[in-house]
């Protein structure tokens, strides 16, 4: 994988991480609203809907981010290419091959269902019956396996088809990955600036830019000034 391709995938990963972090902030706001509106049932319901929207975004974009660094298994030459690309991406930001919250098989198993089901609360009765928000010990009339979706705001634990997702841990991991990606991209940017500066200095030496500054009609001057402004704005 060449440097340009590496940057493309890193920028994709940066975008997915940013969307996860923003969804985490949305979840925090919805949880706060749930506490602030504790005596208003309509406002509570809207806060719960906002929470599930945020959970949906967290999980779906976490899945997309995860598959950039740990792609689905594939046979043949394509599978080898995906594997080598993922290994190269992980090595650039020092991600482990195995033990990481984003390498989540439960997330991979339920990705399609999560995409369609978590936000399926258009019917109020369905929402009340299946999209539950509260402390687990308070919900005594439905066992865990019967719960379609359940979210405990205090611990940010989300249950989907009897599988738990520790959202707080997932968000912390994504935030760290986001920082690592940004550090990598910043280093690449600084490296590109050095190359560009070297190009300007070479141009200066070759064309005698200091002399042609006196002739404002010279096209080389315009090119030199343009490059200089890019490097030293």
Short mmCIF file of C-alpha atoms in Angstrom, two decimals:
data_model
loop_
_atom_site.label_atom_id
_atom_site.label_comp_id
_atom_site.label_asym_id
_atom_site.label_seq_id
_atom_site.Cartn_x
_atom_site.Cartn_y
_atom_site.Cartn_z
CA UNK A 1 0.00 0.00 0.00
CA UNK A 2 1.51 3.31 -1.06
CA UNK A 3 1.53 6.53 0.98
CA UNK A 4 -1.45 8.09 -0.84
CA UNK A 5 -3.63 5.04 -0.29
CA UNK A 6 -2.59 4.97 3.36
CA UNK A 7 -3.67 8.59 3.80
CA UNK A 8 -7.03 7.93 2.15
CA UNK A 9 -7.89 5.15 4.60
CA UNK A 10 -6.59 7.13 7.56
CA UNK A 11 -8.82 10.06 6.58
CA UNK A 12 -11.77 7.67 6.36
CA UNK A 13 -10.95 6.34 9.82
CA UNK A 14 -10.61 9.88 11.16
CA UNK A 15 -14.10 10.73 9.87
CA UNK A 16 -15.68 7.63 11.42
CA UNK A 17 -13.96 8.31 14.75
CA UNK A 18 -15.17 11.91 14.69
CA UNK A 19 -18.76 10.76 14.10
CA UNK A 20 -18.53 8.32 17.02
CA UNK A 21 -17.18 11.02 19.36
CA UNK A 22 -19.95 13.43 18.30
CA UNK A 23 -22.57 10.73 18.92
CA UNK A 24 -21.08 10.16 22.38
CA UNK A 25 -21.55 13.86 23.13
CA UNK A 26 -25.13 13.60 21.89
CA UNK A 27 -25.69 10.67 24.26
CA UNK A 28 -24.34 12.69 27.20
CA UNK A 29 -26.71 15.56 26.40
CA UNK A 30 -29.69 13.21 26.16
CA UNK A 31 -28.83 11.57 29.51
CA UNK A 32 -28.60 15.00 31.13
CA UNK A 33 -31.98 15.95 29.66
CA UNK A 34 -33.47 12.73 31.02
CA UNK A 35 -32.44 13.79 34.54
CA UNK A 36 -33.50 17.41 34.05
CA UNK A 37 -36.96 16.40 32.83
CA UNK A 38 -37.56 13.68 35.41
CA UNK A 39 -41.17 14.76 36.04
CA UNK A 40 -42.22 15.39 32.44
CA UNK A 41 -43.13 12.12 30.71
CA UNK A 42 -43.23 13.55 27.19
CA UNK A 43 -39.81 15.14 27.61
CA UNK A 44 -38.50 11.91 29.11
CA UNK A 45 -39.72 9.98 26.09
CA UNK A 46 -38.02 12.42 23.71
CA UNK A 47 -34.80 12.16 25.73
CA UNK A 48 -34.97 8.37 25.49
CA UNK A 49 -35.46 8.59 21.73
CA UNK A 50 -32.46 10.92 21.49
CA UNK A 51 -30.41 8.44 23.51
CA UNK A 52 -31.25 5.58 21.16
CA UNK A 53 -30.45 7.75 18.15
CA UNK A 54 -27.05 8.45 19.72
CA UNK A 55 -26.49 4.77 20.54
CA UNK A 56 -27.33 3.86 16.96
CA UNK A 57 -24.75 6.32 15.62
CA UNK A 58 -22.11 5.20 18.13
CA UNK A 59 -22.45 1.54 17.21
CA UNK A 60 -22.79 1.91 13.45
CA UNK A 61 -19.84 4.27 13.06
CA UNK A 62 -17.81 2.19 15.53
CA UNK A 63 -18.50 -0.79 13.29
CA UNK A 64 -17.34 1.14 10.22
CA UNK A 65 -14.20 2.27 12.06
CA UNK A 66 -13.53 -1.25 13.30
CA UNK A 67 -13.72 -2.74 9.82
CA UNK A 68 -11.11 -0.30 8.51
CA UNK A 69 -8.55 -1.73 10.94
CA UNK A 70 -9.98 -5.27 11.28
CA UNK A 71 -11.75 -6.11 7.98
CA UNK A 72 -14.08 -9.05 7.53
CA UNK A 73 -12.38 -12.28 6.53
CA UNK A 74 -12.22 -12.85 2.80
CA UNK A 75 -10.69 -15.62 0.70
CA UNK A 76 -8.18 -15.40 -2.09
CA UNK A 77 -6.07 -12.50 -3.25
CA UNK A 78 -8.62 -9.93 -2.11
CA UNK A 79 -8.51 -11.35 1.41
CA UNK A 80 -4.72 -11.08 1.47
CA UNK A 81 -4.84 -7.49 0.24
CA UNK A 82 -7.37 -6.53 2.91
CA UNK A 83 -5.32 -8.25 5.59
CA UNK A 84 -2.06 -6.56 4.57
CA UNK A 85 -3.74 -3.17 4.31
CA UNK A 86 -5.28 -3.50 7.78
CA UNK A 87 -1.95 -4.59 9.27
CA UNK A 88 -0.24 -1.57 7.73
CA UNK A 89 -2.90 0.80 9.05
CA UNK A 90 -2.76 -0.68 12.56
CA UNK A 91 1.03 -0.49 12.66
CA UNK A 92 1.02 3.22 11.76
CA UNK A 93 -0.91 4.11 14.93
CA UNK A 94 0.27 1.18 17.09
CA UNK A 95 -3.05 -0.64 17.35
CA UNK A 96 -2.83 -4.23 18.64
CA UNK A 97 -3.78 -7.06 16.34
CA UNK A 98 -6.16 -8.75 18.77
CA UNK A 99 -7.04 -7.12 22.08
CA UNK A 100 -8.89 -3.86 21.47
CA UNK A 101 -12.46 -2.69 22.27
CA UNK A 102 -13.07 -1.94 18.59
CA UNK A 103 -12.24 -5.52 17.66
CA UNK A 104 -15.67 -6.51 18.89
CA UNK A 105 -17.21 -9.67 17.48
CA UNK A 106 -20.61 -8.87 19.01
CA UNK A 107 -20.57 -5.58 17.11
CA UNK A 108 -19.68 -7.42 13.90
CA UNK A 109 -22.40 -10.05 14.43
CA UNK A 110 -25.20 -7.55 14.96
CA UNK A 111 -24.13 -4.72 12.63
CA UNK A 112 -26.96 -5.18 10.12
CA UNK A 113 -29.59 -5.70 12.81
CA UNK A 114 -28.35 -2.71 14.77
CA UNK A 115 -28.57 -0.51 11.72
CA UNK A 116 -32.24 -1.30 11.17
CA UNK A 117 -33.54 -2.10 14.65
CA UNK A 118 -32.15 0.29 17.23
CA UNK A 119 -33.96 3.27 15.73
CA UNK A 120 -37.14 1.36 14.90
CA UNK A 121 -39.29 3.12 17.49
CA UNK A 122 -41.98 4.58 15.22
CA UNK A 123 -44.70 2.59 16.94
CA UNK A 124 -45.17 3.84 20.49
CA UNK A 125 -46.27 0.44 21.81
CA UNK A 126 -43.20 -1.21 20.33
CA UNK A 127 -41.03 1.52 21.80
CA UNK A 128 -42.51 1.05 25.27
CA UNK A 129 -42.23 -2.73 25.09
CA UNK A 130 -38.75 -3.12 23.70
CA UNK A 131 -36.69 0.07 23.95
CA UNK A 132 -36.09 0.22 27.66
CA UNK A 133 -34.17 2.81 29.59
CA UNK A 134 -33.34 2.48 33.28
CA UNK A 135 -31.55 0.42 35.86
CA UNK A 136 -31.61 -3.30 35.18
CA UNK A 137 -32.79 -4.26 38.64
CA UNK A 138 -35.85 -2.03 38.28
CA UNK A 139 -37.06 -3.85 35.18
CA UNK A 140 -38.56 -6.93 36.82
CA UNK A 141 -41.30 -7.78 34.35
CA UNK A 142 -38.99 -8.78 31.46
CA UNK A 143 -35.94 -11.01 31.58
CA UNK A 144 -32.71 -10.05 29.82
CA UNK A 145 -33.13 -12.50 26.94
CA UNK A 146 -36.56 -11.06 26.08
CA UNK A 147 -35.24 -7.52 25.93
CA UNK A 148 -34.88 -6.25 22.41
CA UNK A 149 -32.96 -3.13 23.44
CA UNK A 150 -32.06 -1.84 26.85
CA UNK A 151 -29.88 1.05 27.92
CA UNK A 152 -28.67 1.88 31.41
CA UNK A 153 -27.68 5.57 31.31
CA UNK A 154 -25.61 5.56 34.50
CA UNK A 155 -23.06 3.03 33.24
CA UNK A 156 -23.77 3.55 29.52
CA UNK A 157 -24.38 -0.17 29.16
CA UNK A 158 -26.41 -1.13 26.11
CA UNK A 159 -28.01 -4.56 25.70
CA UNK A 160 -29.06 -5.79 22.28
CA UNK A 161 -30.42 -9.32 21.84
CA UNK A 162 -28.94 -10.32 25.22
CA UNK A 163 -25.44 -9.06 24.31
CA UNK A 164 -23.90 -6.19 26.24
CA UNK A 165 -22.00 -3.26 24.77
CA UNK A 166 -19.93 -1.18 27.18
CA UNK A 167 -20.41 2.16 25.45
CA UNK A 168 -18.21 4.13 27.86
CA UNK A 169 -15.25 1.82 27.21
CA UNK A 170 -15.94 1.89 23.47
CA UNK A 171 -16.09 5.71 23.40
CA UNK A 172 -12.82 6.00 25.34
CA UNK A 173 -11.13 3.63 22.89
CA UNK A 174 -12.44 5.53 19.85
CA UNK A 175 -11.32 8.84 21.32
CA UNK A 176 -7.81 7.45 21.76
CA UNK A 177 -7.80 6.10 18.20
CA UNK A 178 -8.95 9.50 16.97
CA UNK A 179 -6.02 11.19 18.73
CA UNK A 180 -3.56 8.64 17.33
CA UNK A 181 -4.89 9.16 13.80
CA UNK A 182 -4.69 12.94 14.14
CA UNK A 183 -1.09 12.69 15.37
CA UNK A 184 -0.23 10.51 12.37
CA UNK A 185 -1.90 12.92 9.93
CA UNK A 186 -0.18 15.92 11.51
CA UNK A 187 3.20 14.24 11.07
CA UNK A 188 2.38 13.55 7.44
CA UNK A 189 1.38 17.18 6.96
CA UNK A 190 4.64 18.43 8.46
CA UNK A 191 6.58 16.04 6.24
CA UNK A 192 4.76 17.34 3.15
CA UNK A 193 5.52 20.93 4.18
CA UNK A 194 9.22 20.13 4.36
CA UNK A 195 9.11 18.65 0.86
CA UNK A 196 7.25 21.71 -0.43
CA UNK A 197 9.76 24.08 1.18
CA UNK A 198 12.62 22.17 -0.38
CA UNK A 199 10.90 22.54 -3.75
CA UNK A 200 10.61 26.30 -3.32
CA UNK A 201 14.26 26.62 -2.36
CA UNK A 202 15.25 24.58 -5.41
CA UNK A 203 13.12 26.84 -7.59
CA UNK A 204 14.73 29.91 -6.01
CA UNK A 205 18.19 28.66 -6.83
CA UNK A 206 17.35 27.55 -10.37
CA UNK A 207 15.50 30.62 -11.57
CA UNK A 208 17.08 33.38 -9.51
CA UNK A 209 13.82 34.32 -7.88
CA UNK A 210 15.27 37.29 -6.06
CA UNK A 211 16.15 38.93 -9.37
CA UNK A 212 12.88 38.27 -11.12
CA UNK A 213 11.01 39.89 -8.25
CA UNK A 214 11.87 43.19 -9.97
CA UNK A 215 9.90 42.24 -13.06
CA UNK A 216 6.23 41.98 -12.08
CA UNK A 217 5.30 40.77 -15.55
CA UNK A 218 7.42 37.65 -15.27
CA UNK A 219 5.25 34.50 -14.97
CA UNK A 220 7.91 32.73 -12.91
CA UNK A 221 7.51 35.42 -10.26
CA UNK A 222 3.82 34.70 -9.89
CA UNK A 223 4.59 31.00 -9.46
CA UNK A 224 7.28 31.76 -6.91
CA UNK A 225 5.05 34.12 -4.92
CA UNK A 226 2.24 31.57 -4.97
CA UNK A 227 4.48 28.81 -3.62
CA UNK A 228 5.99 31.15 -1.04
CA UNK A 229 2.55 32.12 0.23
CA UNK A 230 1.64 28.46 0.59
CA UNK A 231 4.70 27.77 2.72
CA UNK A 232 4.82 31.06 4.62
CA UNK A 233 1.26 32.44 4.70
#
